[in-house]
GROMACS .gro file of N, CA and C in nm:
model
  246
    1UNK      N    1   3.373  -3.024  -5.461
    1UNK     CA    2   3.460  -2.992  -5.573
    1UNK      C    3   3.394  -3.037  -5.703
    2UNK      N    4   3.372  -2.928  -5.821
    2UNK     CA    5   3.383  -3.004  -5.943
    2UNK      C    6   3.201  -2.963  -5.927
    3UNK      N    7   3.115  -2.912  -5.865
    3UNK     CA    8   2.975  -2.879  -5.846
    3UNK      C    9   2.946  -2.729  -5.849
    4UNK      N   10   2.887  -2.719  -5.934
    4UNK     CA   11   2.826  -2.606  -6.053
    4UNK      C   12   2.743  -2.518  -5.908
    5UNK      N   13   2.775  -2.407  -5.841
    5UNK     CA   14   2.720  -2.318  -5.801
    5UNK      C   15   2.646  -2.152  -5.841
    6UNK      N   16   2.633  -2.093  -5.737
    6UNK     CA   17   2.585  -1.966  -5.824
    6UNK      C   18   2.592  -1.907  -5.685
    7UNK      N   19   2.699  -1.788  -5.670
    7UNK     CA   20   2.659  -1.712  -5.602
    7UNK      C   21   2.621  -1.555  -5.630
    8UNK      N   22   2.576  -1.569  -5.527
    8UNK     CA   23   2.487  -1.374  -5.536
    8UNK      C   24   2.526  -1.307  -5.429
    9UNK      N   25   2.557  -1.164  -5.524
    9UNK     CA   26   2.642  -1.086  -5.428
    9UNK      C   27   2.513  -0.986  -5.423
   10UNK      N   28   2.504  -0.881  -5.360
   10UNK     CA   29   2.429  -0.745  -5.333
   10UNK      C   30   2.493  -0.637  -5.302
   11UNK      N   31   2.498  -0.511  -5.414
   11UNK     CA   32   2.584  -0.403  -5.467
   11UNK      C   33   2.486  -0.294  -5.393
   12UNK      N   34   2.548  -0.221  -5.299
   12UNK     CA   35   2.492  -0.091  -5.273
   12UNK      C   36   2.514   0.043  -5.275
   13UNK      N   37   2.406   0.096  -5.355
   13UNK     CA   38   2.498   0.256  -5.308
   13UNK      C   39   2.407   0.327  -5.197
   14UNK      N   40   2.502   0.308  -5.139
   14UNK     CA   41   2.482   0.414  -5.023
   14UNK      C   42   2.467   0.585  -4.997
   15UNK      N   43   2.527   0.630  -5.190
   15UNK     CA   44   2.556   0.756  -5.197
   15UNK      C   45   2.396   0.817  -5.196
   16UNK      N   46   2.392   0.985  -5.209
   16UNK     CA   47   2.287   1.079  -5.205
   16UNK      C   48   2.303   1.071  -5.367
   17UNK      N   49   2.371   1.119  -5.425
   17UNK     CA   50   2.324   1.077  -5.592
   17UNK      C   51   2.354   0.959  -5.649
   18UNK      N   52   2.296   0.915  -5.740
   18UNK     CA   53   2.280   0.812  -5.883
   18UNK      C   54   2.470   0.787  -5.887
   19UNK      N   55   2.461   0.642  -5.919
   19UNK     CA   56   2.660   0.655  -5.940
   19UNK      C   57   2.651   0.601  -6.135
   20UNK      N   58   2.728   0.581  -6.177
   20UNK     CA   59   2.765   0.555  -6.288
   20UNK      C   60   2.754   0.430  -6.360
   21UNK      N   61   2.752   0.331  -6.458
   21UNK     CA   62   2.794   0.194  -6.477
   21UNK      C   63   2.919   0.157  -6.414
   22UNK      N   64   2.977   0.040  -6.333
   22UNK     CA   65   3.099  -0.011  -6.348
   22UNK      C   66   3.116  -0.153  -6.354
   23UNK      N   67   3.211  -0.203  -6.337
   23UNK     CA   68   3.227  -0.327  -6.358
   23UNK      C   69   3.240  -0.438  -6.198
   24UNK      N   70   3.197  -0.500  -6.190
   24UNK     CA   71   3.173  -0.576  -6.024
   24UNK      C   72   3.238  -0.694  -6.082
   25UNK      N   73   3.344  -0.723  -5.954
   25UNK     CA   74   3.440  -0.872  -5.986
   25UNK      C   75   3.431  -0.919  -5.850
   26UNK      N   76   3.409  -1.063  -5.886
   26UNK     CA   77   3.427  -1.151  -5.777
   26UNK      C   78   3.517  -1.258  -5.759
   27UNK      N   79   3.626  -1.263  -5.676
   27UNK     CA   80   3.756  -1.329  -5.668
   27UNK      C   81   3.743  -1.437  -5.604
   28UNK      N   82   3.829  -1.550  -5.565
   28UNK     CA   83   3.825  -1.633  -5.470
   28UNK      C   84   3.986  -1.608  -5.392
   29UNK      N   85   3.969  -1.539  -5.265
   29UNK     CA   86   4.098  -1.481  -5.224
   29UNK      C   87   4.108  -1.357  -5.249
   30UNK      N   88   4.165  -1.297  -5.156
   30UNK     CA   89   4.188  -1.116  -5.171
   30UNK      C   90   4.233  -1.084  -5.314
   31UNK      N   91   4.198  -1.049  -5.392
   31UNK     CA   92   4.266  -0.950  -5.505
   31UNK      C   93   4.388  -0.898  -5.494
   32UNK      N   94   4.416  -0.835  -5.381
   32UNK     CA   95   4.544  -0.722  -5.351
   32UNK      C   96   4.652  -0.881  -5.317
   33UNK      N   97   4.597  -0.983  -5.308
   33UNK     CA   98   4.715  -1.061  -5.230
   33UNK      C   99   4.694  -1.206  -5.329
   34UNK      N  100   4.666  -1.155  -5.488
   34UNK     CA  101   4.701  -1.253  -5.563
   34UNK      C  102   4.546  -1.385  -5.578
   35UNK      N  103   4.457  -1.311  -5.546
   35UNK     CA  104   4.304  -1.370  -5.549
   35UNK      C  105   4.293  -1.368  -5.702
   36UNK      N  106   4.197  -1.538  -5.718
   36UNK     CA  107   4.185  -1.546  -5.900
   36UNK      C  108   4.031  -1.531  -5.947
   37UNK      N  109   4.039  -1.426  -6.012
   37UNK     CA  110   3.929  -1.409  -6.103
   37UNK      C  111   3.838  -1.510  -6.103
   38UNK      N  112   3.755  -1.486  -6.041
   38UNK     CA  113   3.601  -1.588  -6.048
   38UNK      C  114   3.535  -1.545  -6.191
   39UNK      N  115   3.495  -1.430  -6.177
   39UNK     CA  116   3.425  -1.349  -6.309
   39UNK      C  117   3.407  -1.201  -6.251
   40UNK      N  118   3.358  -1.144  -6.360
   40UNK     CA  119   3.325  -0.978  -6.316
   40UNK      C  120   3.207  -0.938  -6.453
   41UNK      N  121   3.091  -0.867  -6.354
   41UNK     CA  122   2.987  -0.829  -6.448
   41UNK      C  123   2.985  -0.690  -6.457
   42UNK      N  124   2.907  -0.610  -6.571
   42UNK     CA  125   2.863  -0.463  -6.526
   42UNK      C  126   2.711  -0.433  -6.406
   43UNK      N  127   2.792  -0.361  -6.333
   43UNK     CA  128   2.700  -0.300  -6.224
   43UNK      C  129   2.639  -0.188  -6.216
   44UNK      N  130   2.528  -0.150  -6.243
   44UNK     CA  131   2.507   0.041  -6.267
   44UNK      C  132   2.442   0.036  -6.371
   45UNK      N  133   2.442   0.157  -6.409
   45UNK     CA  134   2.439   0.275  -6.314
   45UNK      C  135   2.358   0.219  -6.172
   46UNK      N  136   2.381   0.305  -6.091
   46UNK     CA  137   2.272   0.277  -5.934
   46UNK      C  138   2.209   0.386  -5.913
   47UNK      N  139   2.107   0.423  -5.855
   47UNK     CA  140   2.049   0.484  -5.842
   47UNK      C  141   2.086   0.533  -5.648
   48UNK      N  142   2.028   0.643  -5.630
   48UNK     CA  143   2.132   0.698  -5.464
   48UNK      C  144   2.013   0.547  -5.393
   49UNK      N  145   2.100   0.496  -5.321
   49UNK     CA  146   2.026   0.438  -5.209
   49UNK      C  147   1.942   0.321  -5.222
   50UNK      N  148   2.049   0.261  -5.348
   50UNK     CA  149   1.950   0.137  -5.413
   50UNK      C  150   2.055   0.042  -5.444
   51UNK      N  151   1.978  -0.087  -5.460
   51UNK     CA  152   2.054  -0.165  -5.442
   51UNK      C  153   2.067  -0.245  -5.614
   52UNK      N  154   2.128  -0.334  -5.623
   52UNK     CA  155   2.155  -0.451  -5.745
   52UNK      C  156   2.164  -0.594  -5.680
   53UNK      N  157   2.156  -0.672  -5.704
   53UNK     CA  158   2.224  -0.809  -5.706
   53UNK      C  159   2.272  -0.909  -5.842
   54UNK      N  160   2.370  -0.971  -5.805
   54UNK     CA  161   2.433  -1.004  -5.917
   54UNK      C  162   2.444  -1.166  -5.895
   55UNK      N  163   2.436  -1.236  -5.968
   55UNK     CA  164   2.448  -1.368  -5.954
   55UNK      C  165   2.584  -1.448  -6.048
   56UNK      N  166   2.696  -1.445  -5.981
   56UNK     CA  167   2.804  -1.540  -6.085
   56UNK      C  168   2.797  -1.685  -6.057
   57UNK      N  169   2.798  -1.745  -6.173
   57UNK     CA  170   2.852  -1.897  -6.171
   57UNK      C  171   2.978  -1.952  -6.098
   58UNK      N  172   3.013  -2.053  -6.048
   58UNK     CA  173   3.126  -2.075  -5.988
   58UNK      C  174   3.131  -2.246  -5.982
   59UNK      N  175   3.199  -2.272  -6.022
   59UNK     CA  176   3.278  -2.414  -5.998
   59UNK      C  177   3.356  -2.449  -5.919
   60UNK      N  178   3.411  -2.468  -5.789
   60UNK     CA  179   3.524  -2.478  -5.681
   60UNK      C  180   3.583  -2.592  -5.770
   61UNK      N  181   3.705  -2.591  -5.769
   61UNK     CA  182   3.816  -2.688  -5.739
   61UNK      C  183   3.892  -2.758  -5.663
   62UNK      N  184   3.869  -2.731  -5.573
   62UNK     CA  185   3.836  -2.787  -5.422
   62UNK      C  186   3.710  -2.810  -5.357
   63UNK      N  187   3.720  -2.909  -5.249
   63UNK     CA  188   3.619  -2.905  -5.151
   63UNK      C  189   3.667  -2.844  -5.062
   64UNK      N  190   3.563  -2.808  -4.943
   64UNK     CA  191   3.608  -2.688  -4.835
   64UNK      C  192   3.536  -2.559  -4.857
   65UNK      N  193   3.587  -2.516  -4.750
   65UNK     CA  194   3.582  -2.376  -4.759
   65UNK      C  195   3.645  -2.295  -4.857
   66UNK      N  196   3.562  -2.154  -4.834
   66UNK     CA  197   3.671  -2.057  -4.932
   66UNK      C  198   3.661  -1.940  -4.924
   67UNK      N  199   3.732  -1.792  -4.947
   67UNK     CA  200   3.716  -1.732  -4.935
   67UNK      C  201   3.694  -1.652  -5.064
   68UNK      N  202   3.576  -1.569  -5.047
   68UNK     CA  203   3.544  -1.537  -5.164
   68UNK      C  204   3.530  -1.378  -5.100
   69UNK      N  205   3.569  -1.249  -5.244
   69UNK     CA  206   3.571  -1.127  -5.228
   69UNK      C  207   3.536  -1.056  -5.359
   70UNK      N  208   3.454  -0.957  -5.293
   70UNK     CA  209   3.340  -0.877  -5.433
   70UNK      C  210   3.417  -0.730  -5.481
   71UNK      N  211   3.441  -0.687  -5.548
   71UNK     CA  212   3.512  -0.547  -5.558
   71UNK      C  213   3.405  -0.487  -5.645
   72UNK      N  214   3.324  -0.425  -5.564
   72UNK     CA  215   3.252  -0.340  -5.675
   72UNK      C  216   3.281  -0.226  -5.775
   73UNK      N  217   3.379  -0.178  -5.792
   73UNK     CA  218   3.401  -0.097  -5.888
   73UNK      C  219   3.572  -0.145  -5.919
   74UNK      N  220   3.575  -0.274  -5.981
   74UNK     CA  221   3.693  -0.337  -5.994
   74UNK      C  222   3.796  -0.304  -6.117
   75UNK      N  223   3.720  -0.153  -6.194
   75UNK     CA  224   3.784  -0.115  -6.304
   75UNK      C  225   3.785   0.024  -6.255
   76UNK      N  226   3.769   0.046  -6.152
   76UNK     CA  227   3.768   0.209  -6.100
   76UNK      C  228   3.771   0.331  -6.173
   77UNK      N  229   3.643   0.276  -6.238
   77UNK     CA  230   3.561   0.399  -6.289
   77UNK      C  231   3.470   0.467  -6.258
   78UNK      N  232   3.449   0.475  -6.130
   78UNK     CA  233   3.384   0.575  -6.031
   78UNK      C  234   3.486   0.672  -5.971
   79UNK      N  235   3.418   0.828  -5.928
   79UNK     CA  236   3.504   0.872  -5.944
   79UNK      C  237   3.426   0.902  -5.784
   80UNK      N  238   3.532   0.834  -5.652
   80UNK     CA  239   3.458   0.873  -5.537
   80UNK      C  240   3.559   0.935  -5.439
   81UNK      N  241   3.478   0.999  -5.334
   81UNK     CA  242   3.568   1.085  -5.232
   81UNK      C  243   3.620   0.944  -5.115
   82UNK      N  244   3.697   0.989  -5.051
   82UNK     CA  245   3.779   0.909  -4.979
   82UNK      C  246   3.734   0.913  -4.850
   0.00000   0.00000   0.00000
């Protein structure tokens, strides 16, 4: 608790074309179930079949474990098929 980390996430597109800029957030706890904002960077554009990595700062407030979750297009401005 209270010790200055850095984690790194790795963003992929998997698509056949290039995707767009968006914004990549990383939570501690599900998002959909009330997870708090770690930080969120811009991700992108990507290129088809390439990757990024992103590195956020993080401070726990606790010791322990934790669960941590990446939403790559966390402002859903990609416009993708289902």
């Amino acid at each position: 608790a209270g010790e200055a980390l850095t984690v790194d996430v790795t963003i992929q597109n998997n698509g056949q074309t290039a995707s767009a800029a968006a914004t990549c957030a990383l939570y501690l706890g599900n998002p959909d179930d009330s997870g708090a904002l770690i930080g969120q960077q811009a991700c992108g554009p990507l290129g088809a079949n390439t990757t990024v990595t992103l590195t956020f700062p993080w401070t726990p407030a606790t010791a322990g474990p934790a669960r941590l979750f990446v939403r790559a297009d966390s402002g859903s401005a990609l416009d993708e098929p289902d």
